[in-house]
PDB file of C-alpha atoms in Angstrom:
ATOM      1  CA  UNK A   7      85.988 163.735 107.007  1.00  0.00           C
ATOM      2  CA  UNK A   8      87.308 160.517 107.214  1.00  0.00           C
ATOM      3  CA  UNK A   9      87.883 157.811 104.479  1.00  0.00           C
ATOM      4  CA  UNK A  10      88.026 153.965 104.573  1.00  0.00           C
ATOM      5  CA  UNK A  11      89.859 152.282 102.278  1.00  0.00           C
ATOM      6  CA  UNK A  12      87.911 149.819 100.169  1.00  0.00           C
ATOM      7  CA  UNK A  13      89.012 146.024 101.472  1.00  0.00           C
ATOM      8  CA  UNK A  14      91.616 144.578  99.527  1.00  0.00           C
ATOM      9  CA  UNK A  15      90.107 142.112  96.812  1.00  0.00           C
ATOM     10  CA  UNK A  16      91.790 138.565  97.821  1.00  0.00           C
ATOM     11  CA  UNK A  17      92.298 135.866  94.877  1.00  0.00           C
ATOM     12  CA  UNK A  18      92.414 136.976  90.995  1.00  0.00           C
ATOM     13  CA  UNK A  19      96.142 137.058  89.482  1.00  0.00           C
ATOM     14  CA  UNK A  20      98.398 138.130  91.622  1.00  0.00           C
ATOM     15  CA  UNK A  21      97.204 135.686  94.227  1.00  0.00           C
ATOM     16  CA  UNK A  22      97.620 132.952  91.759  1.00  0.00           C
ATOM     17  CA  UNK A  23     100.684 134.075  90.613  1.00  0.00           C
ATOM     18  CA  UNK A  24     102.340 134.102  93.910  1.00  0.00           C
ATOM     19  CA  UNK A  25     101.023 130.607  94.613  1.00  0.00           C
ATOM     20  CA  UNK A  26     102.614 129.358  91.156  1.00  0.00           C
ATOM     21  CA  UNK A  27     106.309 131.063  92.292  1.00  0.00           C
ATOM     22  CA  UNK A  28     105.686 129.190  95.993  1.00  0.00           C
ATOM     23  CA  UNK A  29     106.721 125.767  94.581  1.00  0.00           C
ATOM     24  CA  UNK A  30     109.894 126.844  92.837  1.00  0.00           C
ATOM     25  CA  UNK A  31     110.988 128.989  95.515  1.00  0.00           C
ATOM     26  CA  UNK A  32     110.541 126.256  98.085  1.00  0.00           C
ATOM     27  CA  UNK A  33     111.894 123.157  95.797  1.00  0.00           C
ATOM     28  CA  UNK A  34     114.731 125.666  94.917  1.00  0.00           C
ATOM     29  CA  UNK A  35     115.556 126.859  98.667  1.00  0.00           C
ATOM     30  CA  UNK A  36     114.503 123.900 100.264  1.00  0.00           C
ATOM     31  CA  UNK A  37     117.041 121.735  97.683  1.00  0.00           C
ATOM     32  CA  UNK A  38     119.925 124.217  98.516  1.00  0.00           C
ATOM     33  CA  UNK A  39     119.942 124.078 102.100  1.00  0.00           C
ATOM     34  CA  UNK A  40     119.305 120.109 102.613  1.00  0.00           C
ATOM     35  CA  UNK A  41     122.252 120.007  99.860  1.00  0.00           C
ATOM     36  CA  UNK A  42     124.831 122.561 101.895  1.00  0.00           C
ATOM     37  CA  UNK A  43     123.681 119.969 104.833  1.00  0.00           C
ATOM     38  CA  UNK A  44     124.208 117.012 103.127  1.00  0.00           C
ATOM     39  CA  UNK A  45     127.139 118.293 101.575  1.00  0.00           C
ATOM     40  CA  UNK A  46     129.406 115.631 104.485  1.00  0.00           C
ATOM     41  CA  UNK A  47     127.567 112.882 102.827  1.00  0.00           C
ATOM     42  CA  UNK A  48     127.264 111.372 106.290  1.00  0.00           C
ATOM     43  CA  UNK A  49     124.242 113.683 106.835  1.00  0.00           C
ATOM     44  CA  UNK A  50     122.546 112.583 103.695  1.00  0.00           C
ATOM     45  CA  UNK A  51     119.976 110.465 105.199  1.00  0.00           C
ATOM     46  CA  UNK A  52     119.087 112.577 108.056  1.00  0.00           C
ATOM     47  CA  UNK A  53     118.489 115.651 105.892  1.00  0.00           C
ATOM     48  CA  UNK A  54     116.932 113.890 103.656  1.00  0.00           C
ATOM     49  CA  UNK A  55     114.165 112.411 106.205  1.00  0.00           C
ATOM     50  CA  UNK A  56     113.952 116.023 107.181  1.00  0.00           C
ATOM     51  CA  UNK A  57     113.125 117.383 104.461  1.00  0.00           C
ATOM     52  CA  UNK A  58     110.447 114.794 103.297  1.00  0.00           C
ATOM     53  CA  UNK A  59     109.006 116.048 106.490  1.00  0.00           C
ATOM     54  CA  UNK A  60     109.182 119.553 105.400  1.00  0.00           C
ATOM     55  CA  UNK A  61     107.604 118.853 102.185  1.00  0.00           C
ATOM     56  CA  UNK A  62     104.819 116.870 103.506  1.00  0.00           C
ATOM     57  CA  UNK A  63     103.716 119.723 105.875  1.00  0.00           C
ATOM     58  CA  UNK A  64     103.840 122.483 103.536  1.00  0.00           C
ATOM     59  CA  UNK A  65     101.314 120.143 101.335  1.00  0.00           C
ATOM     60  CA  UNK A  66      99.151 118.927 103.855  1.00  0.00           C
ATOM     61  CA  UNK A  67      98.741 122.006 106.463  1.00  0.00           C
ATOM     62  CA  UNK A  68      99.833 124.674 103.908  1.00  0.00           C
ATOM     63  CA  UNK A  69     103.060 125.463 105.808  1.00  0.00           C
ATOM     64  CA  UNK A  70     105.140 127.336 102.945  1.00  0.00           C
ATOM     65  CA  UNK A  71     108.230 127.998 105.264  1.00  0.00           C
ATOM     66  CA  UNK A  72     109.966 124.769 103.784  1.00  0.00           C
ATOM     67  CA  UNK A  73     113.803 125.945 104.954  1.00  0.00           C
ATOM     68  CA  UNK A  74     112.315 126.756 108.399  1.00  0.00           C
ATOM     69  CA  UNK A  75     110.592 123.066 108.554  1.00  0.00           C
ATOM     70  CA  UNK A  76     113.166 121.832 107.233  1.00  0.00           C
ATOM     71  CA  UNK A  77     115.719 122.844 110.227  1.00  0.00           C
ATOM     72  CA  UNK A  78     112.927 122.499 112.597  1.00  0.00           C
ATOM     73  CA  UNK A  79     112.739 118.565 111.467  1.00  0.00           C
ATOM     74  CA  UNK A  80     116.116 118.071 111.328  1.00  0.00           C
ATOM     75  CA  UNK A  81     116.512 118.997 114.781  1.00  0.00           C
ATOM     76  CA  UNK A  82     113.575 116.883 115.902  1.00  0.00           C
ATOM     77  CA  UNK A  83     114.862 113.608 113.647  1.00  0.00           C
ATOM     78  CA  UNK A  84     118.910 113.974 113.749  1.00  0.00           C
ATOM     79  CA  UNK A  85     118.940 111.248 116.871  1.00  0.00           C
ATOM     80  CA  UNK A  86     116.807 108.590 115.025  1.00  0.00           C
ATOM     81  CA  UNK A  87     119.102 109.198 111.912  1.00  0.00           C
ATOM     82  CA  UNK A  88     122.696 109.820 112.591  1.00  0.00           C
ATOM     83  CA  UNK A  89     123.654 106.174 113.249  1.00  0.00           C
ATOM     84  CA  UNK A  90     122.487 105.010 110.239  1.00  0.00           C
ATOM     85  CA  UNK A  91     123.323 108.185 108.114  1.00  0.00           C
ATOM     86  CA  UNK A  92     127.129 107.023 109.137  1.00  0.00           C
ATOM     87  CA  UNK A  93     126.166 104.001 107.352  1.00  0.00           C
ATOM     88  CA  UNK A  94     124.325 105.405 104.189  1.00  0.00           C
ATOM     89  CA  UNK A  95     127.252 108.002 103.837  1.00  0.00           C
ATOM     90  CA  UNK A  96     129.811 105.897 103.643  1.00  0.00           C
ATOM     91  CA  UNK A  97     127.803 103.243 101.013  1.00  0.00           C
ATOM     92  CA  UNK A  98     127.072 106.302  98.835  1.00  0.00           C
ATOM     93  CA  UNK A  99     130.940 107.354  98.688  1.00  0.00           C
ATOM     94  CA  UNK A 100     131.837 103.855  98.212  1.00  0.00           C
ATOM     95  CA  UNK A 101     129.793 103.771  95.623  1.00  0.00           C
ATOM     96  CA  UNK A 102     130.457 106.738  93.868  1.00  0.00           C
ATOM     97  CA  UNK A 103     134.283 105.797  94.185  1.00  0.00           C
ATOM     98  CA  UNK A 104     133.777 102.492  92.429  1.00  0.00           C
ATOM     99  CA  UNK A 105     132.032 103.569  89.642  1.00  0.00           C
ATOM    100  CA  UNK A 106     133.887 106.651  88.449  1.00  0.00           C
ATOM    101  CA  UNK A 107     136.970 104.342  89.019  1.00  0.00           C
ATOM    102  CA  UNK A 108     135.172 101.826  86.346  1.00  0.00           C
ATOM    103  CA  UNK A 109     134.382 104.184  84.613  1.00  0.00           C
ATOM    104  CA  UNK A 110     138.135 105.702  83.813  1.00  0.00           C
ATOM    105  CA  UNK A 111     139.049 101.945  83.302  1.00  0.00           C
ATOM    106  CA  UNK A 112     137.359 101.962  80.167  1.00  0.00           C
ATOM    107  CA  UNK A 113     139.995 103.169  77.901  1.00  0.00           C
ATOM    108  CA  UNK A 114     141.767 100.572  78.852  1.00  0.00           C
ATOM    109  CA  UNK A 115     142.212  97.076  78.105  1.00  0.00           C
ATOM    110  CA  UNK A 116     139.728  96.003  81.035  1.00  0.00           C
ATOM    111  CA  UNK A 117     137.343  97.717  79.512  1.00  0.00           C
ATOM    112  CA  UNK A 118     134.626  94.668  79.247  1.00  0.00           C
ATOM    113  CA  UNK A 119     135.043  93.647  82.658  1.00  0.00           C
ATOM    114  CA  UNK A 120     134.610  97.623  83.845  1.00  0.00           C
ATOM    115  CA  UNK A 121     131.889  97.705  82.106  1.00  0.00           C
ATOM    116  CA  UNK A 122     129.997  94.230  83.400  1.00  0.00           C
ATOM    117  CA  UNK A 123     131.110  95.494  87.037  1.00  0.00           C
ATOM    118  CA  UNK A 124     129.473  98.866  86.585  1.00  0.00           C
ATOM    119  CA  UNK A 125     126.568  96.787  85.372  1.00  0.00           C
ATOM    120  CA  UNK A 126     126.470  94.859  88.265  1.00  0.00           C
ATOM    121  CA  UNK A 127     126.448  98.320  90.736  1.00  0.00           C
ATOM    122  CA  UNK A 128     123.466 100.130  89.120  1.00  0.00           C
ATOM    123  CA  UNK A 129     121.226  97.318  90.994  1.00  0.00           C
ATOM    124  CA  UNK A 130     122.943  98.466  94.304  1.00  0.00           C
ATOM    125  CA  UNK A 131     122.480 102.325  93.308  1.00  0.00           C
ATOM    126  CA  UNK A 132     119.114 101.667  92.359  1.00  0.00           C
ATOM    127  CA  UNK A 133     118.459 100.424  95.788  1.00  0.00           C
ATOM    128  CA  UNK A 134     120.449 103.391  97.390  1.00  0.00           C
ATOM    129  CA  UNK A 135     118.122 105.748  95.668  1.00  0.00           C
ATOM    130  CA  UNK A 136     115.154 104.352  95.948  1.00  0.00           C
ATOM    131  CA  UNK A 137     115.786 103.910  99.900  1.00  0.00           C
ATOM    132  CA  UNK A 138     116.742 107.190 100.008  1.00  0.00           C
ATOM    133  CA  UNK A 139     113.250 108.665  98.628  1.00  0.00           C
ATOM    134  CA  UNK A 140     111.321 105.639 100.792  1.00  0.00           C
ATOM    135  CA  UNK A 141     112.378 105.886 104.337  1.00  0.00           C
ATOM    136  CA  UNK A 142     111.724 109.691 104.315  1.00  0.00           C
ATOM    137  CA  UNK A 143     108.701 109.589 102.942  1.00  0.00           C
ATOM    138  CA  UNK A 144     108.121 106.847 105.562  1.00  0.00           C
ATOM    139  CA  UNK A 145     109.225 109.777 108.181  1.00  0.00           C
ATOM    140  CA  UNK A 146     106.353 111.860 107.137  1.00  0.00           C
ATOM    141  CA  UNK A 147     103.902 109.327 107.111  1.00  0.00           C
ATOM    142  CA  UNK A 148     105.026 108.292 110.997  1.00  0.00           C
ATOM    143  CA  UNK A 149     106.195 110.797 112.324  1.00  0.00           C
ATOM    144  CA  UNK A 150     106.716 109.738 115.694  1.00  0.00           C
ATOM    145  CA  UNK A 151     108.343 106.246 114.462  1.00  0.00           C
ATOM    146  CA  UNK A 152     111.720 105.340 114.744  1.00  0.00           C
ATOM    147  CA  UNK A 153     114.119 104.299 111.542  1.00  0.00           C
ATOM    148  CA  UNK A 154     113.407 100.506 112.084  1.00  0.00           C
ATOM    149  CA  UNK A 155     109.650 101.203 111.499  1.00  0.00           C
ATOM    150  CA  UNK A 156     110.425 104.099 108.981  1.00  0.00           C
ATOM    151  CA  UNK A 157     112.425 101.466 106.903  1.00  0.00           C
ATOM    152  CA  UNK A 158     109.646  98.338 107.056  1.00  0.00           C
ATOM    153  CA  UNK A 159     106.831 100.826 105.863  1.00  0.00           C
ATOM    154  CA  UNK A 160     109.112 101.871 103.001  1.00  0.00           C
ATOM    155  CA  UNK A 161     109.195  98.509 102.090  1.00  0.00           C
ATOM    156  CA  UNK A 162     105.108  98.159 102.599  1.00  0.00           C
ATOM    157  CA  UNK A 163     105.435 100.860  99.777  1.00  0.00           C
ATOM    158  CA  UNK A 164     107.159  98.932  97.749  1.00  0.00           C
ATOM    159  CA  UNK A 165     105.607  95.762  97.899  1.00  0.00           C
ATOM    160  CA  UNK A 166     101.824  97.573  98.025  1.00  0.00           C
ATOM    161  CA  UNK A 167     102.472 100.063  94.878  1.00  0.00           C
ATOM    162  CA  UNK A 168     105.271  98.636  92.601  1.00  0.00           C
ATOM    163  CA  UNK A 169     104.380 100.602  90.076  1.00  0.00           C
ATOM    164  CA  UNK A 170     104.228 103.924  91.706  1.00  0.00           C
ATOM    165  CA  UNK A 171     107.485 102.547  93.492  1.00  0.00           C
ATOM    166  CA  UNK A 172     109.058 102.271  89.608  1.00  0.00           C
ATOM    167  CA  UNK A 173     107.627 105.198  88.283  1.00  0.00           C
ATOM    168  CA  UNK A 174     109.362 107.484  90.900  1.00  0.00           C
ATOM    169  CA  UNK A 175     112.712 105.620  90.737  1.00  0.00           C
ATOM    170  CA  UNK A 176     112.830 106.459  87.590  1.00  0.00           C
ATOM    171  CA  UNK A 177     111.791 109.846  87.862  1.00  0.00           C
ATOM    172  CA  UNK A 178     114.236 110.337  90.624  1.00  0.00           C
ATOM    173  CA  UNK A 179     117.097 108.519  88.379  1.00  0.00           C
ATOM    174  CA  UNK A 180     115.980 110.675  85.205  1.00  0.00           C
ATOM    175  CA  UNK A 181     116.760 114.194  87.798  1.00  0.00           C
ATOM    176  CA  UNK A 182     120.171 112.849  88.785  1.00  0.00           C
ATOM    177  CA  UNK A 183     121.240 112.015  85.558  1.00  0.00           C
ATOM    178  CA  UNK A 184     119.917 115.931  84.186  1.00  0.00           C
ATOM    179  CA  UNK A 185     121.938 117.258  87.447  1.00  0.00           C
ATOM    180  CA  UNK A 186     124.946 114.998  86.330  1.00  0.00           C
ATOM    181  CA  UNK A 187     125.152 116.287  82.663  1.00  0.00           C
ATOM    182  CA  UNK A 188     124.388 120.089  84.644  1.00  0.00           C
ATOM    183  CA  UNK A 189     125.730 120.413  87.455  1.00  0.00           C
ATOM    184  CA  UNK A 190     125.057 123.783  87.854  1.00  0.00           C
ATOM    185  CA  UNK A 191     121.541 122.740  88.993  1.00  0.00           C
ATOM    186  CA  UNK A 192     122.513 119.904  90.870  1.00  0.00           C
ATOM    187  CA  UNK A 193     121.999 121.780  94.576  1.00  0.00           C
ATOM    188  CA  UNK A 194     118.931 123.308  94.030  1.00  0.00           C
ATOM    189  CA  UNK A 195     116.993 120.205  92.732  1.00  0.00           C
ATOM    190  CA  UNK A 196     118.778 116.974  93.196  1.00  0.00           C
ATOM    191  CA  UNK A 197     117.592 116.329  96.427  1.00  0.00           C
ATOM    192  CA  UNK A 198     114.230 118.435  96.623  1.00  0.00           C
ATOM    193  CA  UNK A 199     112.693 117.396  93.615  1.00  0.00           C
ATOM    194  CA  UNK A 200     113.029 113.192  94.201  1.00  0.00           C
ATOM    195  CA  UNK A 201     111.727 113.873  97.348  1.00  0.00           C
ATOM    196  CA  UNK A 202     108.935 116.120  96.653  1.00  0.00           C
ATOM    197  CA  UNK A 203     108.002 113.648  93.908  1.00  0.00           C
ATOM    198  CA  UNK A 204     107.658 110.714  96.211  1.00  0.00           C
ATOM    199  CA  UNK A 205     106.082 112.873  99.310  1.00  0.00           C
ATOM    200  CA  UNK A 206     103.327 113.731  96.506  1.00  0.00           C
ATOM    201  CA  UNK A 207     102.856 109.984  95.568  1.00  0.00           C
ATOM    202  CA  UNK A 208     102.515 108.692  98.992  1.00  0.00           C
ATOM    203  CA  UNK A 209     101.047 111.932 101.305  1.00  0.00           C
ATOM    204  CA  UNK A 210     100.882 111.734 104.605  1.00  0.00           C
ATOM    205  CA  UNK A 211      97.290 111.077 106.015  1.00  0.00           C
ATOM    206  CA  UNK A 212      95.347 115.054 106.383  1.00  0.00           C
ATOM    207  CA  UNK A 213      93.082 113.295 108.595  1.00  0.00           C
ATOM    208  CA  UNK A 214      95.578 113.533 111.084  1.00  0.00           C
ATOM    209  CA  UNK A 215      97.404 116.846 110.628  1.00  0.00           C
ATOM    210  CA  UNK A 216      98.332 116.690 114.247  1.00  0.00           C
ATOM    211  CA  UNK A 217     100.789 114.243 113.280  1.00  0.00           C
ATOM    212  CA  UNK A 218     102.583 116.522 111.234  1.00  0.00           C
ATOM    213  CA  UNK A 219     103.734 119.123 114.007  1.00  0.00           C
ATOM    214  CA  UNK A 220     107.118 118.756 114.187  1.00  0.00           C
ATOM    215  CA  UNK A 221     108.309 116.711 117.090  1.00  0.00           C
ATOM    216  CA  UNK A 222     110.961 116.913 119.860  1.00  0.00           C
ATOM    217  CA  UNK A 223     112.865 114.652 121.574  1.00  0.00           C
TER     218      UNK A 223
END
């Protein structure tokens, strides 16, 4: 005599519980690879445009396989974003070269002028950051734009939703300073978790999810 098995009960706990450790696990993976990749600093920008891409499918079409995406995109992307990842990398090191610089000036008897020229660069960081976050979201958004378009929208974002625009600059600001003071956290979440943050304040259209398979060139 043969037996069936009774069909497996979908939903209740464990299915919610496995959708609560999704996020984590991608935000956590997701953050370590694009950090490994944007370790060069050169390849911030492009990784960061993919994986703003990556995060936008897995909320729109359900795509969990963020680290896969994530490649996937960066393939797709990397020749609409080198040229000016050259660009962003080296104004990022500059950057971070001037200020820790100030910074150890401060001891010293230059310490008020270190301290009104490390005023005067957290406007230009500000920027950095919040164009970082932007223009990927942008990506995701248009995904078959180029970074001239990518870069006006992000400023359509800006203009449009000042607010929101604030709100995750400072959010984004608030996670760099918690990965500064622990760095031990820094590659899981310091580029994941900005990102994710602005992908969820400006999601790409799900009217159009065929927009959102990744594209080739």
């Amino acid at each position: 005599m043969s037996t069936t098995s009774p069909p497996r009960r979908t939903g209740g706990w464990e299915a919610t519980t496995l959708r609560l450790l999704t996020y984590p696990a991608n935000i956590v993976l997701g953050g370590l690879v694009a950090f490994v990749l944007a370790v060069p600093l050169v390849t911030l920008l492009p990784v960061a445009v993919a994986l703003a891409r990556a995060l936008s499918v897995w909320h729109v079409q359900g795509d969990d396989a963020v680290v896969t995406s994530l490649l996937r995109e960066l393939r797709a992307t990397w020749r609409r974003t080198w040229r000016a990842g050259l660009v962003v990398g080296v104004a990022v090191a500059l950057l971070v070269i001037d200020v820790l610089f100030l910074l150890s000036r401060f001891a010293t008897s230059g310490a008020g002028l270190a301290a009104l020229l490390v005023g005067a660069a957290v406007p230009v960081a500000c920027a950095l950051l919040l164009m970082l976050l932007l223009v990927p979201v942008s990506s995701s958004r248009d995904r078959e734009g180029d970074l001239r378009s990518w870069a006006g929208h992000a400023a359509t974002l800006v203009v449009g939703s000042p607010g929101r625009a604030l709100l995750v600059l400072v959010l984004a600001a608030a996670v760099v300073g918690i990965c500064v003071v622990l760095p031990t956290i820094g590659p899981f979440v310091l580029l994941s978790l900005p990102l994710d943050l602005a992908v969820r304040t400006w999601p790409a259209r799900e009217e159009e999810p065929g927009d959102l398979v990744g594209d080739t060139e």
